[in-house]
CSV table of C-alpha atoms and ligand atoms in Angstrom, one decimal:
chain,number,residue,atom,x,y,z
A,1,MET,CA,75.5,65.5,108.7
A,2,THR,CA,76.7,67.3,111.9
A,3,LYS,CA,78.0,65.0,114.8
A,4,THR,CA,78.1,65.5,118.7
A,5,THR,CA,81.1,67.3,120.0
A,6,ASN,CA,82.9,69.2,122.1
A,7,GLN,CA,84.6,72.0,119.9
A,8,GLN,CA,87.7,73.0,122.5
A,9,THR,CA,88.9,69.1,121.7
A,10,GLU,CA,87.9,68.1,117.9
A,11,PRO,CA,91.5,69.3,115.9
A,12,ALA,CA,91.5,72.6,113.9
A,13,PRO,CA,91.2,72.5,109.9
A,14,ALA,CA,94.7,71.7,109.2
A,15,HIS,CA,94.0,73.7,105.7
A,16,VAL,CA,91.7,76.4,105.2
A,17,ALA,CA,90.9,77.7,102.0
A,18,ILE,CA,89.2,81.0,101.7
A,19,ILE,CA,87.5,82.6,98.3
A,20,MET,CA,87.8,86.5,99.3
A,21,ASP,CA,84.8,87.8,97.6
A,22,GLY,CA,82.5,91.1,98.2
A,23,ASN,CA,85.3,93.8,98.0
A,24,GLY,CA,83.6,95.1,95.5
A,25,ARG,CA,80.1,96.0,96.8
A,26,TRP,CA,81.0,96.8,100.3
A,27,ALA,CA,82.6,99.6,98.6
A,28,LYS,CA,80.1,100.2,96.3
A,29,GLN,CA,77.6,100.1,99.5
A,30,ARG,CA,79.5,102.9,100.8
A,31,GLY,CA,79.4,104.9,97.2
A,32,LEU,CA,83.2,104.3,96.9
A,33,ASN,CA,85.1,102.7,94.3
A,34,ARG,CA,86.1,99.6,93.9
A,35,SER,CA,90.1,99.7,95.0
A,36,ALA,CA,88.8,101.6,98.0
A,37,GLY,CA,87.3,97.5,99.1
A,38,HIS,CA,90.2,96.1,97.9
A,39,VAL,CA,91.9,98.5,100.4
A,40,GLU,CA,89.4,97.3,103.5
A,41,GLY,CA,90.2,93.7,102.8
A,42,VAL,CA,93.7,93.8,103.4
A,43,ASN,CA,93.2,94.4,106.9
A,44,THR,CA,91.0,91.3,107.0
A,45,VAL,CA,93.9,89.7,105.8
A,46,ARG,CA,96.0,90.5,108.5
A,47,ARG,CA,93.3,89.7,111.0
A,48,ILE,CA,92.3,86.3,109.2
A,49,THR,CA,96.3,84.9,109.5
A,50,GLU,CA,96.4,85.9,113.0
A,51,ALA,CA,93.1,84.2,114.2
A,52,ALA,CA,93.9,81.3,111.5
A,53,SER,CA,97.4,81.2,113.2
A,54,LYS,CA,95.4,81.5,116.9
A,55,ALA,CA,93.5,78.6,115.6
A,56,GLY,CA,95.8,75.9,115.6
A,57,VAL,CA,95.3,76.3,111.8
A,58,LYS,CA,98.7,74.9,109.5
A,59,TYR,CA,98.3,76.1,105.9
A,60,LEU,CA,96.1,78.8,105.0
A,61,THR,CA,95.1,79.7,101.1
A,62,LEU,CA,93.8,83.1,99.8
A,63,TYR,CA,92.2,83.4,96.3
A,64,ALA,CA,93.9,86.7,96.0
A,65,PHE,CA,94.2,87.2,92.4
A,66,SER,CA,92.0,84.9,89.7
A,67,THR,CA,93.2,83.9,86.2
A,68,GLU,CA,89.9,85.2,85.3
A,69,ASN,CA,91.1,89.2,87.2
A,70,TRP,CA,93.0,89.8,84.6
A,71,ASN,CA,90.4,91.2,82.5
A,72,ARG,CA,89.2,93.3,84.6
A,73,PRO,CA,89.8,97.0,84.2
A,74,ALA,CA,93.2,97.8,83.9
A,75,GLU,CA,93.1,100.2,86.5
A,76,GLU,CA,91.4,97.9,89.0
A,77,VAL,CA,94.1,95.1,88.2
A,78,ASP,CA,97.2,97.3,88.7
A,79,ALA,CA,95.9,98.8,91.6
A,80,LEU,CA,95.1,95.9,92.9
A,81,MET,CA,98.8,94.4,92.0
A,82,HIS,CA,100.6,97.3,93.6
A,83,LEU,CA,98.0,96.8,96.8
A,84,ILE,CA,99.0,93.0,96.8
A,85,VAL,CA,102.5,93.7,96.9
A,86,LEU,CA,103.0,96.9,99.2
A,87,ALA,CA,100.6,94.8,101.8
A,88,ILE,CA,103.2,91.7,101.8
A,89,GLU,CA,105.8,93.7,102.1
A,90,ARG,CA,104.4,96.0,104.8
A,91,GLU,CA,103.5,92.7,106.7
A,92,THR,CA,106.8,91.1,105.9
A,93,PRO,CA,108.3,92.1,109.7
A,94,ASP,CA,105.1,90.9,111.4
A,95,LEU,CA,104.6,87.7,109.1
A,96,ILE,CA,108.5,86.8,110.8
A,97,ARG,CA,107.5,87.9,114.2
A,98,ASN,CA,104.2,85.5,114.1
A,99,ASN,CA,106.6,82.7,112.8
A,100,VAL,CA,104.3,82.7,109.5
A,101,ARG,CA,105.7,81.4,106.3
A,102,LEU,CA,104.5,82.7,103.1
A,103,THR,CA,104.1,81.0,99.9
A,104,MET,CA,102.1,81.9,96.2
A,105,ILE,CA,100.8,79.3,94.0
A,106,GLY,CA,99.4,80.9,90.4
A,107,ASP,CA,100.7,81.7,86.8
A,108,PHE,CA,103.4,84.2,87.8
A,109,GLU,CA,104.4,84.2,83.7
A,110,ARG,CA,100.9,86.9,83.7
A,111,MET,CA,102.3,89.0,86.6
A,112,PRO,CA,104.5,92.5,86.3
A,113,ARG,CA,108.3,90.8,86.7
A,114,GLU,CA,108.5,93.5,89.2
A,115,ALA,CA,105.3,92.6,91.6
A,116,TYR,CA,107.2,89.0,91.5
A,117,ASP,CA,110.2,89.6,92.2
A,118,ARG,CA,109.1,91.5,95.1
A,119,LEU,CA,106.9,88.6,96.3
A,120,LYS,CA,109.1,86.4,96.0
A,121,GLN,CA,111.7,88.6,97.9
A,122,CYS,CA,109.3,88.2,100.9
A,123,MET,CA,108.6,84.4,100.5
A,124,ALA,CA,112.5,84.1,100.7
A,125,ASP,CA,112.7,86.3,104.3
A,126,THR,CA,110.0,84.1,105.8
A,127,GLY,CA,111.3,81.2,104.2
A,128,HIS,CA,112.9,79.9,107.3
A,129,CYS,CA,109.2,80.5,109.6
A,130,THR,CA,108.0,77.3,110.8
A,131,GLY,CA,104.1,78.1,111.8
A,132,LEU,CA,101.4,78.8,109.6
A,133,VAL,CA,101.3,78.6,105.7
A,134,LEU,CA,100.0,81.4,104.1
A,135,CYS,CA,99.6,80.9,100.8
A,136,LEU,CA,98.3,83.2,98.1
A,137,ALA,CA,96.7,82.3,95.1
A,138,LEU,CA,97.8,85.1,92.3
A,139,SER,CA,96.6,84.9,88.7
A,140,TYR,CA,95.5,81.6,89.5
A,141,SER,CA,93.0,79.2,88.4
A,142,SER,CA,92.3,75.6,88.8
A,143,ARG,CA,91.9,74.9,84.9
A,144,TRP,CA,95.1,76.5,83.8
A,145,GLU,CA,97.0,74.4,87.4
A,146,ILE,CA,95.2,71.2,85.9
A,147,THR,CA,96.2,71.8,82.1
A,148,GLU,CA,99.6,72.6,83.4
A,149,ALA,CA,99.4,68.9,85.5
A,150,CYS,CA,98.1,67.4,82.2
A,151,ARG,CA,100.6,68.8,79.9
A,152,ARG,CA,103.5,68.0,82.0
A,153,ILE,CA,102.3,64.3,82.8
A,154,ALA,CA,102.1,63.7,78.9
A,155,GLU,CA,105.8,65.1,78.0
A,156,ALA,CA,106.9,62.7,80.7
A,157,ALA,CA,105.1,60.2,79.4
A,158,ALA,CA,106.4,60.6,76.1
A,159,ARG,CA,110.1,60.9,77.3
A,160,GLY,CA,109.3,57.2,78.5
A,161,ASP,CA,109.7,58.5,82.2
A,162,ILE,CA,106.4,57.6,83.4
A,163,ASP,CA,104.1,54.7,82.1
A,164,PRO,CA,100.7,56.0,81.2
A,165,GLU,CA,99.1,52.1,83.6
A,166,ALA,CA,101.4,53.6,86.4
A,167,ILE,CA,99.1,57.1,86.7
A,168,THR,CA,97.4,57.8,89.8
A,169,PRO,CA,95.3,60.5,91.8
A,170,GLU,CA,98.4,61.1,93.6
A,171,THR,CA,100.5,61.4,90.2
A,172,ILE,CA,98.0,64.6,89.9
A,173,SER,CA,98.3,65.7,92.8
A,174,GLY,CA,102.1,65.7,93.4
A,175,ASN,CA,102.2,67.6,89.9
A,176,LEU,CA,99.7,70.3,91.1
A,177,THR,CA,101.0,73.6,92.4
A,178,THR,CA,99.5,72.5,95.6
A,179,ALA,CA,101.6,69.5,95.7
A,180,ALA,CA,103.3,70.2,99.4
A,181,MET,CA,100.3,70.6,101.2
A,182,PRO,CA,97.5,69.0,102.5
A,183,ASP,CA,94.0,69.1,100.4
A,184,PRO,CA,92.1,71.8,102.0
A,185,ASP,CA,89.8,70.9,104.9
A,186,LEU,CA,87.5,73.7,104.8
A,187,LEU,CA,86.5,75.9,102.2
A,188,ILE,CA,84.8,79.6,103.3
A,189,ARG,CA,83.4,81.8,100.9
A,190,THR,CA,82.5,85.7,101.7
A,191,GLY,CA,79.9,87.4,100.0
A,192,GLY,CA,77.1,84.8,100.2
A,193,ASP,CA,77.6,83.5,96.4
A,194,MET,CA,77.0,79.6,95.9
A,195,ARG,CA,80.0,78.8,93.4
A,196,VAL,CA,83.7,77.5,93.3
A,197,SER,CA,85.2,80.3,91.1
A,198,ASN,CA,87.3,78.0,89.3
A,199,PHE,CA,89.7,77.8,93.3
A,200,LEU,CA,91.2,74.4,93.6
A,201,LEU,CA,88.4,71.8,92.3
A,202,TRP,CA,90.6,69.2,92.5
A,203,GLN,CA,92.3,69.7,95.8
A,204,ILE,CA,88.5,70.2,97.1
A,205,ALA,CA,86.6,67.2,96.1
A,206,TYR,CA,86.3,66.2,100.4
A,207,ALA,CA,86.4,70.0,101.8
A,208,GLU,CA,83.3,70.9,103.8
A,209,ILE,CA,81.8,74.3,101.9
A,210,TYR,CA,81.1,77.5,104.4
A,211,VAL,CA,79.5,80.0,102.6
A,212,THR,CA,79.0,83.8,104.2
A,213,PRO,CA,77.2,86.9,103.4
A,214,VAL,CA,79.3,88.9,104.8
A,215,PHE,CA,81.4,91.4,102.2
A,216,TRP,CA,85.0,90.0,102.8
A,217,PRO,CA,86.3,93.9,104.2
A,218,ASP,CA,83.2,93.3,107.1
A,219,PHE,CA,85.0,89.8,108.1
A,220,THR,CA,85.6,88.8,111.6
A,221,GLU,CA,87.9,86.5,114.3
A,222,GLU,CA,84.4,85.9,115.5
A,223,MET,CA,82.7,85.1,112.2
A,224,PHE,CA,86.0,82.9,111.4
A,225,MET,CA,85.8,80.9,114.4
A,226,LYS,CA,82.2,80.4,114.1
A,227,ALA,CA,82.7,78.3,110.5
A,228,ILE,CA,86.0,76.7,112.6
A,229,ASN,CA,83.6,75.4,114.5
A,230,GLU,CA,80.7,74.3,112.6
A,231,TYR,CA,84.0,72.9,110.3
A,232,LYS,CA,84.1,70.7,113.8
A,233,SER,CA,80.6,69.7,114.1
A,234,ARG,CA,80.1,68.2,110.3
A,235,GLU,CA,80.5,64.8,110.0
A,236,ARG,CA,83.2,64.2,107.4
A,237,ARG,CA,82.3,61.0,105.8
A,238,PHE,CA,84.6,60.6,102.6
A,239,GLY,CA,82.7,58.2,100.9
A,240,LEU,CA,81.7,56.6,103.5
A,241,THR,CA,78.6,55.5,105.7
A,242,SER,CA,78.1,57.4,109.1
A,243,GLU,CA,78.8,53.4,110.9
A,244,GLN,CA,82.1,52.8,109.5
A,245,ILE,CA,83.1,56.5,110.0
A,246,THR,CA,81.8,55.6,114.4
A,247,ASN,CA,83.3,52.0,113.8
A,248,GLN,CA,87.3,53.0,112.6
B,1,FPP,C1,87.0,89.9,95.0
B,1,FPP,O1,85.8,90.4,95.9
B,1,FPP,C2,88.2,90.4,95.5
B,1,FPP,C3,89.5,90.1,95.0
B,1,FPP,C4,88.9,89.8,92.9
B,1,FPP,C5,90.2,90.3,95.7
B,1,FPP,C6,90.4,90.0,96.9
B,1,FPP,C7,92.4,90.9,97.4
B,1,FPP,C8,92.5,91.3,98.5
B,1,FPP,C9,91.5,91.3,99.1
B,1,FPP,C10,94.0,91.4,98.6
B,1,FPP,C11,94.6,90.5,98.7
B,1,FPP,C12,95.5,91.5,99.7
B,1,FPP,C13,96.6,90.4,100.1
B,1,FPP,C14,98.0,90.8,100.7
B,1,FPP,C15,96.8,89.2,100.4
B,1,FPP,P1,85.4,91.2,94.2
B,1,FPP,O2,86.1,92.8,94.0
B,1,FPP,O3,85.0,90.2,93.6
B,1,FPP,O4,83.9,91.9,95.5
B,1,FPP,P2,82.4,91.7,94.6
B,1,FPP,O5,81.9,90.4,94.1
B,1,FPP,O6,81.9,92.4,95.5
B,1,FPP,O7,82.6,92.5,93.4
């Protein structure tokens, strides 16, 4: 449902999460190999990080590499890991200049040690920045994350540190990799597929979803702002009625 809004005065979503899809198809359309799509996708990451910062978004979470992506051809996995590490290292001075703090969520035990250490260094280098938080979901899947949270909570219960009766949704949220961030308000997916692909399943319970057929390398700042403005025009009801929301 939409509402009548003045998009200038409506607040931007605090947290935007993006499934950056379509790099492979973008490359195929041009007769290039898939990695060329990922290379072009890095330029979009830079563009959209700047756009999010400008729009007043506080957290931007990008699905850069899923747990399932480890099963792609080894050559593509290696090229993608290499590209991500190089791109982040190259962009770190700009991230600092733009006051962007880098963070990561995912199963880092599966990542090559050197790649992880280099990304950790970039996180440390931007640790003092107080503007946009750029969160890379790397080697991430929601089912992995929820399983880990359950394991940790069960272990705490077995030790007697937590009463099973006292477990609340906040206990679960607090044990996820995103514990330090608010839940996403807006989930954007490029590439046109209507699915959530094991991404932040718990956290997107009340997120507004925006899907565009545009492939990630072609996604522009204007298209990002269109998604933000569409978000601003939606009425978020969190399970309540429209009247209840209006009278709040
Ligand atoms: C999905 O497209 C995209 C990925 C698996 C990787 C996304 C990674 C980047 C854009 C690079 C990220 C870089 C940084 C610095 C964070 P796909 O290959 O599944 O496309 P397809 O659906 O068309 O095959």
